[in-house]
PDB file of C-alpha atoms in Angstrom:
ATOM      1  CA  MET J   1      -1.496  64.043   0.506  1.00  0.00           C
ATOM      2  CA  LYS J   2      -2.295  65.934   3.693  1.00  0.00           C
ATOM      3  CA  LYS J   3       1.351  66.936   4.080  1.00  0.00           C
ATOM      4  CA  PHE J   4       1.361  68.221   0.485  1.00  0.00           C
ATOM      5  CA  GLY J   5      -1.645  70.446   1.219  1.00  0.00           C
ATOM      6  CA  LEU J   6       0.003  71.761   4.361  1.00  0.00           C
ATOM      7  CA  LEU J   7       3.221  72.391   2.434  1.00  0.00           C
ATOM      8  CA  LEU J   8       1.350  74.231  -0.299  1.00  0.00           C
ATOM      9  CA  ALA J   9      -0.621  76.382   2.169  1.00  0.00           C
ATOM     10  CA  GLY J  10       2.538  77.120   4.138  1.00  0.00           C
ATOM     11  CA  GLY J  11       4.448  78.067   1.008  1.00  0.00           C
ATOM     12  CA  ILE J  12       1.756  80.450  -0.172  1.00  0.00           C
ATOM     13  CA  ALA J  13       1.471  81.983   3.303  1.00  0.00           C
ATOM     14  CA  ALA J  14       5.261  82.394   3.477  1.00  0.00           C
ATOM     15  CA  VAL J  15       5.366  84.190   0.124  1.00  0.00           C
ATOM     16  CA  VAL J  16       2.506  86.491   1.160  1.00  0.00           C
ATOM     17  CA  LEU J  17       4.188  87.175   4.501  1.00  0.00           C
ATOM     18  CA  LEU J  18       7.506  88.005   2.858  1.00  0.00           C
ATOM     19  CA  SER J  19       5.820  90.304   0.351  1.00  0.00           C
ATOM     20  CA  THR J  20       4.030  92.260   3.090  1.00  0.00           C
ATOM     21  CA  ILE J  21       6.940  92.759   5.478  1.00  0.00           C
ATOM     22  CA  GLY J  22       7.439  96.321   4.225  1.00  0.00           C
ATOM     23  CA  PRO J  23       3.852  97.418   4.878  1.00  0.00           C
ATOM     24  CA  MET J  24       3.921  95.620   8.247  1.00  0.00           C
ATOM     25  CA  VAL J  25       6.981  97.586   9.356  1.00  0.00           C
ATOM     26  CA  GLY J  26       5.454 100.808   7.992  1.00  0.00           C
ATOM     27  CA  LEU J  27       2.215 100.183   9.864  1.00  0.00           C
ATOM     28  CA  LEU J  28       4.060  99.440  13.077  1.00  0.00           C
ATOM     29  CA  VAL J  29       6.206 102.580  12.838  1.00  0.00           C
ATOM     30  CA  SER J  30       3.248 104.803  11.952  1.00  0.00           C
ATOM     31  CA  LEU J  31       1.128 103.430  14.803  1.00  0.00           C
ATOM     32  CA  VAL J  32       3.954 103.971  17.291  1.00  0.00           C
ATOM     33  CA  LEU J  33       4.405 107.530  16.012  1.00  0.00           C
ATOM     34  CA  LEU J  34       0.660 108.118  16.226  1.00  0.00           C
ATOM     35  CA  TYR J  35       0.653 106.898  19.826  1.00  0.00           C
ATOM     36  CA  PHE J  36       3.438 109.282  20.856  1.00  0.00           C
ATOM     37  CA  ILE J  37       1.857 112.193  18.975  1.00  0.00           C
ATOM     38  CA  PHE J  38      -1.432 111.533  20.756  1.00  0.00           C
ATOM     39  CA  LYS J  39       0.297 111.470  24.150  1.00  0.00           C
ATOM     40  CA  GLN J  40       2.048 114.781  23.365  1.00  0.00           C
ATOM     41  CA  PHE J  41      -1.254 116.220  22.142  1.00  0.00           C
ATOM     42  CA  LEU J  42      -2.825 115.471  25.512  1.00  0.00           C
ATOM     43  CA  LYS J  43       0.125 117.068  27.348  1.00  0.00           C
ATOM     44  CA  ALA J  44       0.206 120.238  25.211  1.00  0.00           C
ATOM     45  CA  ASN J  45      -1.081 123.401  26.857  1.00  0.00           C
ATOM     46  CA  SER J  46      -1.007 125.914  23.999  1.00  0.00           C
ATOM     47  CA  THR J  47      -3.496 125.958  21.173  1.00  0.00           C
ATOM     48  CA  GLY J  48      -0.760 126.285  18.537  1.00  0.00           C
ATOM     49  CA  ALA J  49       0.952 123.125  19.750  1.00  0.00           C
ATOM     50  CA  LYS J  50      -2.330 121.229  19.712  1.00  0.00           C
ATOM     51  CA  ILE J  51      -3.084 122.385  16.153  1.00  0.00           C
ATOM     52  CA  GLY J  52       0.430 121.441  14.991  1.00  0.00           C
ATOM     53  CA  LEU J  53       0.281 118.039  16.660  1.00  0.00           C
ATOM     54  CA  GLY J  54      -3.212 117.504  15.242  1.00  0.00           C
ATOM     55  CA  ILE J  55      -1.960 118.185  11.709  1.00  0.00           C
ATOM     56  CA  ILE J  56       1.059 115.904  12.180  1.00  0.00           C
ATOM     57  CA  GLY J  57      -1.221 113.256  13.705  1.00  0.00           C
ATOM     58  CA  ALA J  58      -3.582 113.451  10.711  1.00  0.00           C
ATOM     59  CA  ILE J  59      -0.640 112.976   8.317  1.00  0.00           C
ATOM     60  CA  VAL J  60       0.626 109.972  10.286  1.00  0.00           C
ATOM     61  CA  LEU J  61      -2.918 108.559  10.426  1.00  0.00           C
ATOM     62  CA  VAL J  62      -3.146 108.727   6.631  1.00  0.00           C
ATOM     63  CA  ALA J  63       0.243 106.964   6.438  1.00  0.00           C
ATOM     64  CA  SER J  64      -0.979 104.211   8.733  1.00  0.00           C
ATOM     65  CA  ILE J  65      -4.166 103.805   6.688  1.00  0.00           C
ATOM     66  CA  HIS J  66      -1.973 103.509   3.596  1.00  0.00           C
ATOM     67  CA  ASN J  67      -0.276 100.457   5.182  1.00  0.00           C
ATOM     68  CA  ILE J  68      -3.503  98.519   5.786  1.00  0.00           C
ATOM     69  CA  PRO J  69      -2.381  95.658   3.460  1.00  0.00           C
ATOM     70  CA  ALA J  70      -0.129  94.670   6.361  1.00  0.00           C
ATOM     71  CA  ILE J  71      -3.193  93.009   7.883  1.00  0.00           C
ATOM     72  CA  ILE J  72      -2.954  90.437   5.075  1.00  0.00           C
ATOM     73  CA  GLY J  73       0.618  89.772   6.245  1.00  0.00           C
ATOM     74  CA  VAL J  74      -0.558  89.244   9.803  1.00  0.00           C
ATOM     75  CA  ALA J  75      -3.182  86.790   8.530  1.00  0.00           C
ATOM     76  CA  ALA J  76      -0.467  84.978   6.545  1.00  0.00           C
ATOM     77  CA  ALA J  77       1.671  84.729   9.678  1.00  0.00           C
ATOM     78  CA  TYR J  78      -1.291  83.205  11.510  1.00  0.00           C
ATOM     79  CA  VAL J  79      -1.807  80.684   8.685  1.00  0.00           C
ATOM     80  CA  LEU J  80       1.888  79.773   8.904  1.00  0.00           C
ATOM     81  CA  TYR J  81       1.463  79.220  12.637  1.00  0.00           C
ATOM     82  CA  LEU J  82      -1.531  76.934  12.032  1.00  0.00           C
ATOM     83  CA  VAL J  83       0.354  74.971   9.358  1.00  0.00           C
ATOM     84  CA  TYR J  84       3.323  74.542  11.695  1.00  0.00           C
ATOM     85  CA  LYS J  85       1.026  73.395  14.489  1.00  0.00           C
ATOM     86  CA  LYS J  86      -0.771  70.874  12.229  1.00  0.00           C
ATOM     87  CA  TRP J  87       2.519  69.632  10.762  1.00  0.00           C
ATOM     88  CA  ASN J  88       3.941  68.794  14.188  1.00  0.00           C
ATOM     89  CA  GLU J  89       0.655  67.430  15.557  1.00  0.00           C
ATOM     90  CA  ASN J  90       1.234  63.925  14.189  1.00  0.00           C
ATOM     91  CA  LYS J  91       4.775  63.745  15.584  1.00  0.00           C
ATOM     92  CA  HIS J  92       3.622  64.649  19.090  1.00  0.00           C
ATOM     93  CA  THR J  93       0.782  62.129  19.114  1.00  0.00           C
ATOM     94  CA  LYS J  94       3.102  59.334  17.942  1.00  0.00           C
ATOM     95  CA  ILE J  95       5.673  60.159  20.619  1.00  0.00           C
ATOM     96  CA  LYS J  96       2.948  60.314  23.243  1.00  0.00           C
ATOM     97  CA  GLU J  97       1.536  57.000  22.062  1.00  0.00           C
ATOM     98  CA  GLU J  98       4.934  55.281  22.102  1.00  0.00           C
ATOM     99  CA  SER J  99       5.843  56.558  25.542  1.00  0.00           C
ATOM    100  CA  ASP J 100       2.506  55.610  27.102  1.00  0.00           C
ATOM    101  CA  PRO J 101       3.099  52.358  29.044  1.00  0.00           C
ATOM    102  CA  PHE J 102      -0.546  51.301  28.885  1.00  0.00           C
ATOM    103  CA  VAL J 103      -0.627  51.455  25.098  1.00  0.00           C
ATOM    104  CA  ASN J 104       2.534  49.365  24.935  1.00  0.00           C
ATOM    105  CA  PHE J 105       1.062  46.898  27.421  1.00  0.00           C
ATOM    106  CA  GLU J 106      -2.083  46.521  25.319  1.00  0.00           C
ATOM    107  CA  LYS J 107      -0.016  45.873  22.195  1.00  0.00           C
ATOM    108  CA  GLN J 108       2.116  43.280  23.945  1.00  0.00           C
ATOM    109  CA  TRP J 109      -0.907  41.608  25.523  1.00  0.00           C
ATOM    110  CA  ASN J 110      -2.589  41.290  22.114  1.00  0.00           C
ATOM    111  CA  GLU J 111       0.615  39.807  20.687  1.00  0.00           C
ATOM    112  CA  LEU J 112       0.736  37.228  23.501  1.00  0.00           C
ATOM    113  CA  LYS J 113      -2.906  36.289  23.016  1.00  0.00           C
ATOM    114  CA  ASN J 114      -2.307  35.627  19.302  1.00  0.00           C
ATOM    115  CA  TYR J 115       0.440  33.032  20.031  1.00  0.00           C
TER     116      TYR J 115
END
């Protein structure tokens, strides 16, 4: 039942992530553009260049605000990571338990005591 819940949560998170890939790419591109516009704004010496870069920066800022639903996609990616981590948690503990010589010794000792 636990695996079914993890599968369901992972499936929903995967669908949400796939549906928000567009806004995630748009947000990334607009933030990169905003960064470079800001750096050019700081380098500009003339007032006209600063006003032009400020206007372009404001337009790109509005575009990046428009892509805020991408944060839901980032949250879905994090949920997918948690589901993957939980899914593989049982496998790792079983392998660790089987490879531990002291655990095997205890099992064998208990088997010998029962005979």
